[in-house]
Amino acid sequence: MSFKPRKRFGQNFLIDDSIIEKIMTAIDPKRTDSIIEIGPGLSALTAPLLDRVDCLIAIEIDKDLSRTLKNRHSSKKLMLIEKDVMDQDFSIFGNNIRIVGNLPYNISSPLLFHLMSVADIVRDQHFMLQKEVVDRMISKPSSKNYGRLSVMLQERYRIEKLFDVPSESFNPKPKVSSSMVRLIPLSDARNKPNDYLLFKKVVLEAFSKRRKTLRNSLKDLSKDIPWCKLKISPESRAEDISVEQFINLSDHFLKNTPIL
Ligand code: SAM
């Protein structure tokens, strides 16, 4: 490879054709799909995607890579946006969009949170991520990886871990293991919090003091929580509380705490 990978942009390029093929099978792109790729890099996923779709949008921060991408692919098929994906407003892309990418691992959690705000226009997302992050995303209550990321993402998406990817499939080899994951937004008809910002605050508060009992960690929000009615033990900890229970808790605060 003549290009020198930049660590600050999380550049670990996919070089394993069998994994690239597995990713294409998982995404199953159709000609007219509106697909947005985050971090096209050296085209490992971009080229096979362009073979399968009429038009592809890709967002790349690295100017040198963007130049190479422009020289390699026709601008009629590849619409390249040269910017930091964290500054990208995804709502301009219309409805029913599909987002894919072998993501830069250094920004994966903030990026997942950034994309949550446009979940209602997204059909699905397919991402390569650090395996440890995927394990946190799919974790269930009372397991060691269950945390704020699990609750916030599971409130919005059905999340499916697809397969693990060995570090030999990349150049340079990442120090961590990787996995492919699929996120499909849940329908608007789901049981969702009445006040999303309050729900976010309750989850944040509970997990920022995760070793404390809920009675202690949430006492600043309200001292008068009907634990029994909410079917939650005040002695439990954030890591034991399901998404459903967090929704019930935040809806209780909404009704019973005038100013937060
Ligand atoms: N898709 C290529 C592949 O699979 O080989 C490259 C994946 S590499 C793990 C991550 C890519 O995201 C790189 O091309 C990197 O330059 C780009 N990138 C990193 N940070 C970014 C950001 N904030 N916004 C947009 N692209 C970014």
mmCIF file of N, CA, C and O in Angstrom, residues 95-189:
data_model
loop_
_atom_site.group_PDB
_atom_site.id
_atom_site.type_symbol
_atom_site.label_atom_id
_atom_site.label_comp_id
_atom_site.label_asym_id
_atom_site.label_seq_id
_atom_site.Cartn_x
_atom_site.Cartn_y
_atom_site.Cartn_z
ATOM 1 N N ASN A 95 -35.500 10.305 3.040
ATOM 2 C CA ASN A 95 -36.025 9.217 3.865
ATOM 3 C C ASN A 95 -35.473 7.869 3.463
ATOM 4 O O ASN A 95 -34.945 7.723 2.375
ATOM 5 N N ASN A 96 -35.653 6.917 4.355
ATOM 6 C CA ASN A 96 -35.356 5.527 4.025
ATOM 7 C C ASN A 96 -33.889 5.311 3.634
ATOM 8 O O ASN A 96 -33.591 4.538 2.734
ATOM 9 N N ILE A 97 -33.001 6.054 4.286
ATOM 10 C CA ILE A 97 -31.588 5.935 3.929
ATOM 11 C C ILE A 97 -30.953 4.724 4.622
ATOM 12 O O ILE A 97 -31.405 4.283 5.679
ATOM 13 N N ARG A 98 -29.906 4.219 3.988
ATOM 14 C CA ARG A 98 -29.158 3.098 4.563
ATOM 15 C C ARG A 98 -27.732 3.610 4.812
ATOM 16 O O ARG A 98 -27.128 4.189 3.914
ATOM 17 N N ILE A 99 -27.242 3.426 6.020
ATOM 18 C CA ILE A 99 -25.901 3.940 6.341
ATOM 19 C C ILE A 99 -24.979 2.753 6.598
ATOM 20 O O ILE A 99 -25.356 1.805 7.315
ATOM 21 N N VAL A 100 -23.811 2.796 5.980
ATOM 22 C CA VAL A 100 -22.874 1.682 6.124
ATOM 23 C C VAL A 100 -21.479 2.225 6.402
ATOM 24 O O VAL A 100 -21.199 3.394 6.117
ATOM 25 N N GLY A 101 -20.618 1.384 6.914
ATOM 26 C CA GLY A 101 -19.233 1.809 7.066
ATOM 27 C C GLY A 101 -18.408 0.911 7.958
ATOM 28 O O GLY A 101 -18.919 0.299 8.899
ATOM 29 N N ASN A 102 -17.141 0.847 7.587
ATOM 30 C CA ASN A 102 -16.129 0.290 8.485
ATOM 31 C C ASN A 102 -15.647 1.517 9.254
ATOM 32 O O ASN A 102 -14.856 2.299 8.754
ATOM 33 N N LEU A 103 -16.208 1.709 10.428
ATOM 34 C CA LEU A 103 -16.094 3.009 11.099
ATOM 35 C C LEU A 103 -14.731 3.237 11.748
ATOM 36 O O LEU A 103 -14.085 2.282 12.185
ATOM 37 N N PRO A 104 -14.335 4.515 11.805
ATOM 38 C CA PRO A 104 -13.142 4.839 12.599
ATOM 39 C C PRO A 104 -13.470 4.568 14.071
ATOM 40 O O PRO A 104 -14.383 5.178 14.626
ATOM 41 N N TYR A 105 -12.751 3.623 14.699
ATOM 42 C CA TYR A 105 -13.143 3.162 16.041
ATOM 43 C C TYR A 105 -13.018 4.263 17.095
ATOM 44 O O TYR A 105 -13.713 4.236 18.098
ATOM 45 N N ASN A 106 -12.132 5.272 16.822
ATOM 46 C CA ASN A 106 -11.932 6.314 17.844
ATOM 47 C C ASN A 106 -13.159 7.210 18.030
ATOM 48 O O ASN A 106 -13.255 7.917 19.018
ATOM 49 N N ILE A 107 -14.089 7.211 17.059
ATOM 50 C CA ILE A 107 -15.276 8.068 17.244
ATOM 51 C C ILE A 107 -16.564 7.239 17.234
ATOM 52 O O ILE A 107 -17.655 7.787 17.048
ATOM 53 N N SER A 108 -16.452 5.922 17.414
ATOM 54 C CA SER A 108 -17.647 5.099 17.179
ATOM 55 C C SER A 108 -18.809 5.413 18.130
ATOM 56 O O SER A 108 -19.943 5.573 17.667
ATOM 57 N N SER A 109 -18.558 5.567 19.446
ATOM 58 C CA SER A 109 -19.698 5.835 20.349
ATOM 59 C C SER A 109 -20.335 7.198 20.071
ATOM 60 O O SER A 109 -21.554 7.270 19.887
ATOM 61 N N PRO A 110 -19.547 8.315 20.009
ATOM 62 C CA PRO A 110 -20.190 9.592 19.676
ATOM 63 C C PRO A 110 -20.926 9.559 18.339
ATOM 64 O O PRO A 110 -21.983 10.162 18.177
ATOM 65 N N LEU A 111 -20.379 8.813 17.374
ATOM 66 C CA LEU A 111 -21.034 8.741 16.059
ATOM 67 C C LEU A 111 -22.377 8.006 16.150
ATOM 68 O O LEU A 111 -23.384 8.431 15.574
ATOM 69 N N LEU A 112 -22.409 6.910 16.926
ATOM 70 C CA LEU A 112 -23.673 6.177 17.095
ATOM 71 C C LEU A 112 -24.716 7.084 17.747
ATOM 72 O O LEU A 112 -25.889 7.081 17.362
ATOM 73 N N PHE A 113 -24.294 7.905 18.705
ATOM 74 C CA PHE A 113 -25.219 8.848 19.350
ATOM 75 C C PHE A 113 -25.657 9.932 18.356
ATOM 76 O O PHE A 113 -26.826 10.303 18.309
ATOM 77 N N HIS A 114 -24.708 10.419 17.548
ATOM 78 C CA HIS A 114 -25.017 11.443 16.532
ATOM 79 C C HIS A 114 -26.098 10.914 15.566
ATOM 80 O O HIS A 114 -27.044 11.622 15.218
ATOM 81 N N LEU A 115 -25.971 9.659 15.163
ATOM 82 C CA LEU A 115 -26.905 9.091 14.178
ATOM 83 C C LEU A 115 -28.272 8.779 14.785
ATOM 84 O O LEU A 115 -29.272 8.667 14.072
ATOM 85 N N MET A 116 -28.305 8.643 16.121
ATOM 86 C CA MET A 116 -29.581 8.328 16.776
ATOM 87 C C MET A 116 -30.608 9.424 16.549
ATOM 88 O O MET A 116 -31.802 9.164 16.471
ATOM 89 N N SER A 117 -30.139 10.671 16.386
ATOM 90 C CA SER A 117 -31.086 11.783 16.236
ATOM 91 C C SER A 117 -31.783 11.748 14.884
ATOM 92 O O SER A 117 -32.774 12.449 14.688
ATOM 93 N N VAL A 118 -31.278 10.946 13.934
ATOM 94 C CA VAL A 118 -31.958 10.857 12.636
ATOM 95 C C VAL A 118 -32.510 9.451 12.381
ATOM 96 O O VAL A 118 -32.806 9.085 11.240
ATOM 97 N N ALA A 119 -32.669 8.683 13.473
ATOM 98 C CA ALA A 119 -33.109 7.285 13.317
ATOM 99 C C ALA A 119 -34.431 7.183 12.542
ATOM 100 O O ALA A 119 -34.667 6.189 11.845
ATOM 101 N N ASP A 120 -35.265 8.227 12.628
ATOM 102 C CA ASP A 120 -36.576 8.129 11.963
ATOM 103 C C ASP A 120 -36.491 8.197 10.432
ATOM 104 O O ASP A 120 -37.465 7.863 9.751
ATOM 105 N N ILE A 121 -35.356 8.606 9.880
ATOM 106 C CA ILE A 121 -35.246 8.608 8.412
ATOM 107 C C ILE A 121 -34.367 7.459 7.907
ATOM 108 O O ILE A 121 -34.074 7.350 6.728
ATOM 109 N N VAL A 122 -33.929 6.624 8.853
ATOM 110 C CA VAL A 122 -32.993 5.551 8.497
ATOM 111 C C VAL A 122 -33.729 4.215 8.331
ATOM 112 O O VAL A 122 -34.579 3.868 9.143
ATOM 113 N N ARG A 123 -33.396 3.492 7.252
ATOM 114 C CA ARG A 123 -33.950 2.140 7.126
ATOM 115 C C ARG A 123 -33.094 1.153 7.924
ATOM 116 O O ARG A 123 -33.590 0.353 8.691
ATOM 117 N N ASP A 124 -31.788 1.222 7.715
ATOM 118 C CA ASP A 124 -30.903 0.356 8.509
ATOM 119 C C ASP A 124 -29.476 0.896 8.482
ATOM 120 O O ASP A 124 -29.151 1.804 7.697
ATOM 121 N N GLN A 125 -28.654 0.337 9.359
ATOM 122 C CA GLN A 125 -27.243 0.713 9.428
ATOM 123 C C GLN A 125 -26.431 -0.583 9.545
ATOM 124 O O GLN A 125 -26.819 -1.476 10.296
ATOM 125 N N HIS A 126 -25.358 -0.658 8.771
ATOM 126 C CA HIS A 126 -24.445 -1.813 8.875
ATOM 127 C C HIS A 126 -23.055 -1.271 9.152
ATOM 128 O O HIS A 126 -22.506 -0.539 8.325
ATOM 129 N N PHE A 127 -22.504 -1.652 10.299
ATOM 130 C CA PHE A 127 -21.216 -1.081 10.684
ATOM 131 C C PHE A 127 -20.226 -2.149 11.129
ATOM 132 O O PHE A 127 -20.596 -3.131 11.777
ATOM 133 N N MET A 128 -18.964 -1.869 10.790
ATOM 134 C CA MET A 128 -17.862 -2.620 11.400
ATOM 135 C C MET A 128 -17.412 -1.792 12.588
ATOM 136 O O MET A 128 -17.152 -0.583 12.452
ATOM 137 N N LEU A 129 -17.336 -2.435 13.737
ATOM 138 C CA LEU A 129 -16.970 -1.736 14.959
ATOM 139 C C LEU A 129 -16.045 -2.618 15.783
ATOM 140 O O LEU A 129 -15.932 -3.829 15.534
ATOM 141 N N GLN A 130 -15.481 -2.013 16.797
ATOM 142 C CA GLN A 130 -14.690 -2.783 17.747
ATOM 143 C C GLN A 130 -15.635 -3.812 18.398
ATOM 144 O O GLN A 130 -16.751 -3.450 18.803
ATOM 145 N N LYS A 131 -15.189 -5.060 18.491
ATOM 146 C CA LYS A 131 -16.052 -6.126 19.017
ATOM 147 C C LYS A 131 -16.593 -5.775 20.409
ATOM 148 O O LYS A 131 -17.764 -6.018 20.723
ATOM 149 N N GLU A 132 -15.725 -5.167 21.214
ATOM 150 C CA GLU A 132 -16.119 -4.819 22.582
ATOM 151 C C GLU A 132 -17.297 -3.817 22.587
ATOM 152 O O GLU A 132 -18.184 -3.901 23.447
ATOM 153 N N VAL A 133 -17.308 -2.914 21.610
ATOM 154 C CA VAL A 133 -18.403 -1.943 21.513
ATOM 155 C C VAL A 133 -19.694 -2.665 21.096
ATOM 156 O O VAL A 133 -20.773 -2.434 21.660
ATOM 157 N N VAL A 134 -19.573 -3.591 20.135
ATOM 158 C CA VAL A 134 -20.751 -4.346 19.698
ATOM 159 C C VAL A 134 -21.305 -5.167 20.868
ATOM 160 O O VAL A 134 -22.525 -5.228 21.085
ATOM 161 N N ASP A 135 -20.422 -5.766 21.658
ATOM 162 C CA ASP A 135 -20.879 -6.537 22.821
ATOM 163 C C ASP A 135 -21.645 -5.646 23.796
ATOM 164 O O ASP A 135 -22.650 -6.067 24.376
ATOM 165 N N ARG A 136 -21.191 -4.385 23.949
ATOM 166 C CA ARG A 136 -21.914 -3.457 24.829
ATOM 167 C C ARG A 136 -23.254 -3.077 24.226
ATOM 168 O O ARG A 136 -24.257 -2.938 24.923
ATOM 169 N N MET A 137 -23.282 -2.914 22.905
ATOM 170 C CA MET A 137 -24.537 -2.507 22.238
ATOM 171 C C MET A 137 -25.646 -3.538 22.406
ATOM 172 O O MET A 137 -26.815 -3.193 22.513
ATOM 173 N N ILE A 138 -25.276 -4.840 22.402
ATOM 174 C CA ILE A 138 -26.309 -5.890 22.419
ATOM 175 C C ILE A 138 -26.535 -6.485 23.811
ATOM 176 O O ILE A 138 -27.389 -7.356 23.978
ATOM 177 N N SER A 139 -25.784 -6.002 24.802
ATOM 178 C CA SER A 139 -25.875 -6.598 26.144
ATOM 179 C C SER A 139 -27.231 -6.422 26.797
ATOM 180 O O SER A 139 -27.891 -5.410 26.598
ATOM 181 N N LYS A 140 -27.596 -7.407 27.600
ATOM 182 C CA LYS A 140 -28.871 -7.368 28.322
ATOM 183 C C LYS A 140 -28.606 -7.068 29.807
ATOM 184 O O LYS A 140 -27.479 -7.265 30.285
ATOM 185 N N PRO A 141 -29.644 -6.609 30.548
ATOM 186 C CA PRO A 141 -29.446 -6.259 31.958
ATOM 187 C C PRO A 141 -28.765 -7.377 32.752
ATOM 188 O O PRO A 141 -28.939 -8.561 32.444
ATOM 189 N N SER A 142 -28.029 -6.965 33.755
ATOM 190 C CA SER A 142 -27.311 -7.855 34.667
ATOM 191 C C SER A 142 -26.165 -8.614 33.997
ATOM 192 O O SER A 142 -25.695 -9.622 34.515
ATOM 193 N N SER A 143 -25.729 -8.171 32.830
ATOM 194 C CA SER A 143 -24.520 -8.772 32.257
ATOM 195 C C SER A 143 -23.418 -7.711 32.298
ATOM 196 O O SER A 143 -23.705 -6.516 32.365
ATOM 197 N N LYS A 144 -22.178 -8.173 32.226
ATOM 198 C CA LYS A 144 -21.087 -7.237 32.559
ATOM 199 C C LYS A 144 -20.936 -6.081 31.570
ATOM 200 O O LYS A 144 -20.455 -5.021 31.925
ATOM 201 N N ASN A 145 -21.375 -6.285 30.323
ATOM 202 C CA ASN A 145 -21.213 -5.215 29.325
ATOM 203 C C ASN A 145 -22.390 -4.260 29.234
ATOM 204 O O ASN A 145 -22.387 -3.335 28.422
ATOM 205 N N TYR A 146 -23.435 -4.522 30.032
ATOM 206 C CA TYR A 146 -24.646 -3.696 29.943
ATOM 207 C C TYR A 146 -24.383 -2.310 30.524
ATOM 208 O O TYR A 146 -23.867 -2.185 31.640
ATOM 209 N N GLY A 147 -24.724 -1.270 29.762
ATOM 210 C CA GLY A 147 -24.462 0.092 30.245
ATOM 211 C C GLY A 147 -25.299 1.099 29.481
ATOM 212 O O GLY A 147 -26.283 0.743 28.809
ATOM 213 N N ARG A 148 -24.873 2.359 29.573
ATOM 214 C CA ARG A 148 -25.640 3.450 28.960
ATOM 215 C C ARG A 148 -25.810 3.245 27.448
ATOM 216 O O ARG A 148 -26.896 3.461 26.896
ATOM 217 N N LEU A 149 -24.716 2.799 26.792
ATOM 218 C CA LEU A 149 -24.792 2.600 25.336
ATOM 219 C C LEU A 149 -25.856 1.551 24.994
ATOM 220 O O LEU A 149 -26.643 1.724 24.054
ATOM 221 N N SER A 150 -25.899 0.457 25.791
ATOM 222 C CA SER A 150 -26.893 -0.610 25.537
ATOM 223 C C SER A 150 -28.301 -0.041 25.656
ATOM 224 O O SER A 150 -29.157 -0.256 24.780
ATOM 225 N N VAL A 151 -28.571 0.694 26.738
ATOM 226 C CA VAL A 151 -29.931 1.197 26.990
ATOM 227 C C VAL A 151 -30.342 2.196 25.904
ATOM 228 O O VAL A 151 -31.421 2.079 25.306
ATOM 229 N N MET A 152 -29.463 3.175 25.634
ATOM 230 C CA MET A 152 -29.836 4.233 24.691
ATOM 231 C C MET A 152 -30.048 3.662 23.285
ATOM 232 O O MET A 152 -30.985 4.055 22.592
ATOM 233 N N LEU A 153 -29.188 2.737 22.865
ATOM 234 C CA LEU A 153 -29.339 2.195 21.512
ATOM 235 C C LEU A 153 -30.514 1.221 21.426
ATOM 236 O O LEU A 153 -31.265 1.227 20.448
ATOM 237 N N GLN A 154 -30.691 0.391 22.453
ATOM 238 C CA GLN A 154 -31.789 -0.596 22.396
ATOM 239 C C GLN A 154 -33.160 0.065 22.501
ATOM 240 O O GLN A 154 -34.164 -0.514 22.113
ATOM 241 N N GLU A 155 -33.209 1.296 23.029
ATOM 242 C CA GLU A 155 -34.481 2.020 23.048
ATOM 243 C C GLU A 155 -34.875 2.426 21.616
ATOM 244 O O GLU A 155 -36.034 2.574 21.311
ATOM 245 N N ARG A 156 -33.879 2.596 20.751
ATOM 246 C CA ARG A 156 -34.116 3.086 19.386
ATOM 247 C C ARG A 156 -34.094 2.004 18.308
ATOM 248 O O ARG A 156 -34.746 2.124 17.273
ATOM 249 N N TYR A 157 -33.245 0.968 18.517
ATOM 250 C CA TYR A 157 -32.979 0.019 17.422
ATOM 251 C C TYR A 157 -33.137 -1.437 17.857
ATOM 252 O O TYR A 157 -32.912 -1.774 19.013
ATOM 253 N N ARG A 158 -33.446 -2.265 16.847
ATOM 254 C CA ARG A 158 -33.216 -3.704 17.002
ATOM 255 C C ARG A 158 -31.777 -3.906 16.528
ATOM 256 O O ARG A 158 -31.410 -3.471 15.427
ATOM 257 N N ILE A 159 -30.964 -4.517 17.382
ATOM 258 C CA ILE A 159 -29.535 -4.614 17.062
ATOM 259 C C ILE A 159 -29.137 -6.081 16.926
ATOM 260 O O ILE A 159 -29.468 -6.900 17.780
ATOM 261 N N GLU A 160 -28.429 -6.357 15.856
ATOM 262 C CA GLU A 160 -28.051 -7.738 15.581
ATOM 263 C C GLU A 160 -26.553 -7.801 15.301
ATOM 264 O O GLU A 160 -26.068 -7.115 14.389
ATOM 265 N N LYS A 161 -25.864 -8.594 16.090
ATOM 266 C CA LYS A 161 -24.446 -8.807 15.774
ATOM 267 C C LYS A 161 -24.384 -9.798 14.616
ATOM 268 O O LYS A 161 -25.044 -10.846 14.658
ATOM 269 N N LEU A 162 -23.634 -9.487 13.559
ATOM 270 C CA LEU A 162 -23.639 -10.341 12.369
ATOM 271 C C LEU A 162 -22.506 -11.371 12.391
ATOM 272 O O LEU A 162 -22.745 -12.558 12.308
ATOM 273 N N PHE A 163 -21.262 -10.895 12.493
ATOM 274 C CA PHE A 163 -20.134 -11.830 12.570
ATOM 275 C C PHE A 163 -18.885 -11.107 13.057
ATOM 276 O O PHE A 163 -18.785 -9.879 12.960
ATOM 277 N N ASP A 164 -17.952 -11.895 13.598
ATOM 278 C CA ASP A 164 -16.678 -11.328 14.037
ATOM 279 C C ASP A 164 -15.726 -11.273 12.846
ATOM 280 O O ASP A 164 -15.845 -12.069 11.900
ATOM 281 N N VAL A 165 -14.794 -10.340 12.913
ATOM 282 C CA VAL A 165 -13.821 -10.187 11.824
ATOM 283 C C VAL A 165 -12.418 -10.177 12.446
ATOM 284 O O VAL A 165 -12.136 -9.367 13.332
ATOM 285 N N PRO A 166 -11.549 -11.104 11.996
ATOM 286 C CA PRO A 166 -10.209 -11.172 12.613
ATOM 287 C C PRO A 166 -9.362 -9.948 12.243
ATOM 288 O O PRO A 166 -9.564 -9.350 11.173
ATOM 289 N N SER A 167 -8.409 -9.610 13.098
ATOM 290 C CA SER A 167 -7.616 -8.399 12.833
ATOM 291 C C SER A 167 -6.742 -8.554 11.583
ATOM 292 O O SER A 167 -6.345 -7.564 10.969
ATOM 293 N N GLU A 168 -6.495 -9.820 11.157
ATOM 294 C CA GLU A 168 -5.694 -10.054 9.936
ATOM 295 C C GLU A 168 -6.418 -9.558 8.680
ATOM 296 O O GLU A 168 -5.828 -9.465 7.604
ATOM 297 N N SER A 169 -7.723 -9.274 8.813
ATOM 298 C CA SER A 169 -8.490 -8.827 7.634
ATOM 299 C C SER A 169 -8.255 -7.354 7.321
ATOM 300 O O SER A 169 -8.854 -6.812 6.399
ATOM 301 N N PHE A 170 -7.419 -6.680 8.148
ATOM 302 C CA PHE A 170 -7.185 -5.242 7.973
ATOM 303 C C PHE A 170 -5.699 -4.948 7.786
ATOM 304 O O PHE A 170 -4.849 -5.698 8.253
ATOM 305 N N ASN A 171 -5.431 -3.820 7.161
ATOM 306 C CA ASN A 171 -4.076 -3.276 7.095
ATOM 307 C C ASN A 171 -4.121 -1.785 7.429
ATOM 308 O O ASN A 171 -4.830 -1.051 6.749
ATOM 309 N N PRO A 172 -3.423 -1.328 8.468
ATOM 310 C CA PRO A 172 -2.688 -2.137 9.446
ATOM 311 C C PRO A 172 -3.665 -2.906 10.344
ATOM 312 O O PRO A 172 -4.832 -2.528 10.438
ATOM 313 N N LYS A 173 -3.131 -3.979 10.977
ATOM 314 C CA LYS A 173 -3.964 -4.789 11.872
ATOM 315 C C LYS A 173 -4.352 -3.972 13.103
ATOM 316 O O LYS A 173 -3.466 -3.430 13.770
ATOM 317 N N PRO A 174 -5.656 -3.854 13.409
ATOM 318 C CA PRO A 174 -6.014 -3.146 14.644
ATOM 319 C C PRO A 174 -5.608 -3.981 15.871
ATOM 320 O O PRO A 174 -5.499 -5.203 15.776
ATOM 321 N N LYS A 175 -5.398 -3.288 16.992
ATOM 322 C CA LYS A 175 -4.984 -4.006 18.218
ATOM 323 C C LYS A 175 -6.176 -4.709 18.851
ATOM 324 O O LYS A 175 -6.020 -5.514 19.747
ATOM 325 N N VAL A 176 -7.397 -4.331 18.399
ATOM 326 C CA VAL A 176 -8.614 -4.882 19.010
ATOM 327 C C VAL A 176 -9.345 -5.759 17.998
ATOM 328 O O VAL A 176 -9.107 -5.659 16.794
ATOM 329 N N SER A 177 -10.254 -6.609 18.502
ATOM 330 C CA SER A 177 -11.055 -7.445 17.593
ATOM 331 C C SER A 177 -12.223 -6.636 17.056
ATOM 332 O O SER A 177 -12.630 -5.637 17.656
ATOM 333 N N SER A 178 -12.777 -7.093 15.935
ATOM 334 C CA SER A 178 -13.850 -6.343 15.272
ATOM 335 C C SER A 178 -15.062 -7.222 15.023
ATOM 336 O O SER A 178 -14.962 -8.451 14.964
ATOM 337 N N SER A 179 -16.217 -6.589 14.880
ATOM 338 C CA SER A 179 -17.460 -7.313 14.548
ATOM 339 C C SER A 179 -18.315 -6.447 13.648
ATOM 340 O O SER A 179 -18.269 -5.221 13.732
ATOM 341 N N MET A 180 -19.112 -7.111 12.819
ATOM 342 C CA MET A 180 -20.116 -6.401 12.008
ATOM 343 C C MET A 180 -21.431 -6.424 12.776
ATOM 344 O O MET A 180 -21.790 -7.435 13.393
ATOM 345 N N VAL A 181 -22.144 -5.309 12.690
ATOM 346 C CA VAL A 181 -23.410 -5.201 13.407
ATOM 347 C C VAL A 181 -24.450 -4.524 12.518
ATOM 348 O O VAL A 181 -24.089 -3.728 11.649
ATOM 349 N N ARG A 182 -25.722 -4.907 12.714
ATOM 350 C CA ARG A 182 -26.828 -4.277 11.970
ATOM 351 C C ARG A 182 -27.773 -3.615 12.970
ATOM 352 O O ARG A 182 -28.116 -4.232 13.995
ATOM 353 N N LEU A 183 -28.169 -2.369 12.668
ATOM 354 C CA LEU A 183 -29.131 -1.662 13.527
ATOM 355 C C LEU A 183 -30.355 -1.302 12.684
ATOM 356 O O LEU A 183 -30.213 -0.674 11.625
ATOM 357 N N ILE A 184 -31.527 -1.708 13.152
ATOM 358 C CA ILE A 184 -32.770 -1.364 12.442
ATOM 359 C C ILE A 184 -33.640 -0.553 13.392
ATOM 360 O O ILE A 184 -33.983 -1.033 14.485
ATOM 361 N N PRO A 185 -33.988 0.706 13.011
ATOM 362 C CA PRO A 185 -34.805 1.520 13.909
ATOM 363 C C PRO A 185 -36.124 0.827 14.253
ATOM 364 O O PRO A 185 -36.766 0.221 13.384
ATOM 365 N N LEU A 186 -36.518 0.910 15.527
ATOM 366 C CA LEU A 186 -37.795 0.338 15.965
ATOM 367 C C LEU A 186 -38.923 1.255 15.502
ATOM 368 O O LEU A 186 -38.706 2.456 15.278
ATOM 369 N N SER A 187 -40.114 0.692 15.388
ATOM 370 C CA SER A 187 -41.231 1.496 14.893
ATOM 371 C C SER A 187 -41.599 2.571 15.921
ATOM 372 O O SER A 187 -41.347 2.429 17.118
ATOM 373 N N ASP A 188 -42.229 3.602 15.409
ATOM 374 C CA ASP A 188 -42.642 4.708 16.258
ATOM 375 C C ASP A 188 -43.736 4.273 17.236
ATOM 376 O O ASP A 188 -43.994 4.947 18.233
ATOM 377 N N ALA A 189 -44.357 3.124 16.930
ATOM 378 C CA ALA A 189 -45.455 2.641 17.779
ATOM 379 C C ALA A 189 -44.939 1.920 19.023
ATOM 380 O O ALA A 189 -45.721 1.462 19.853
#
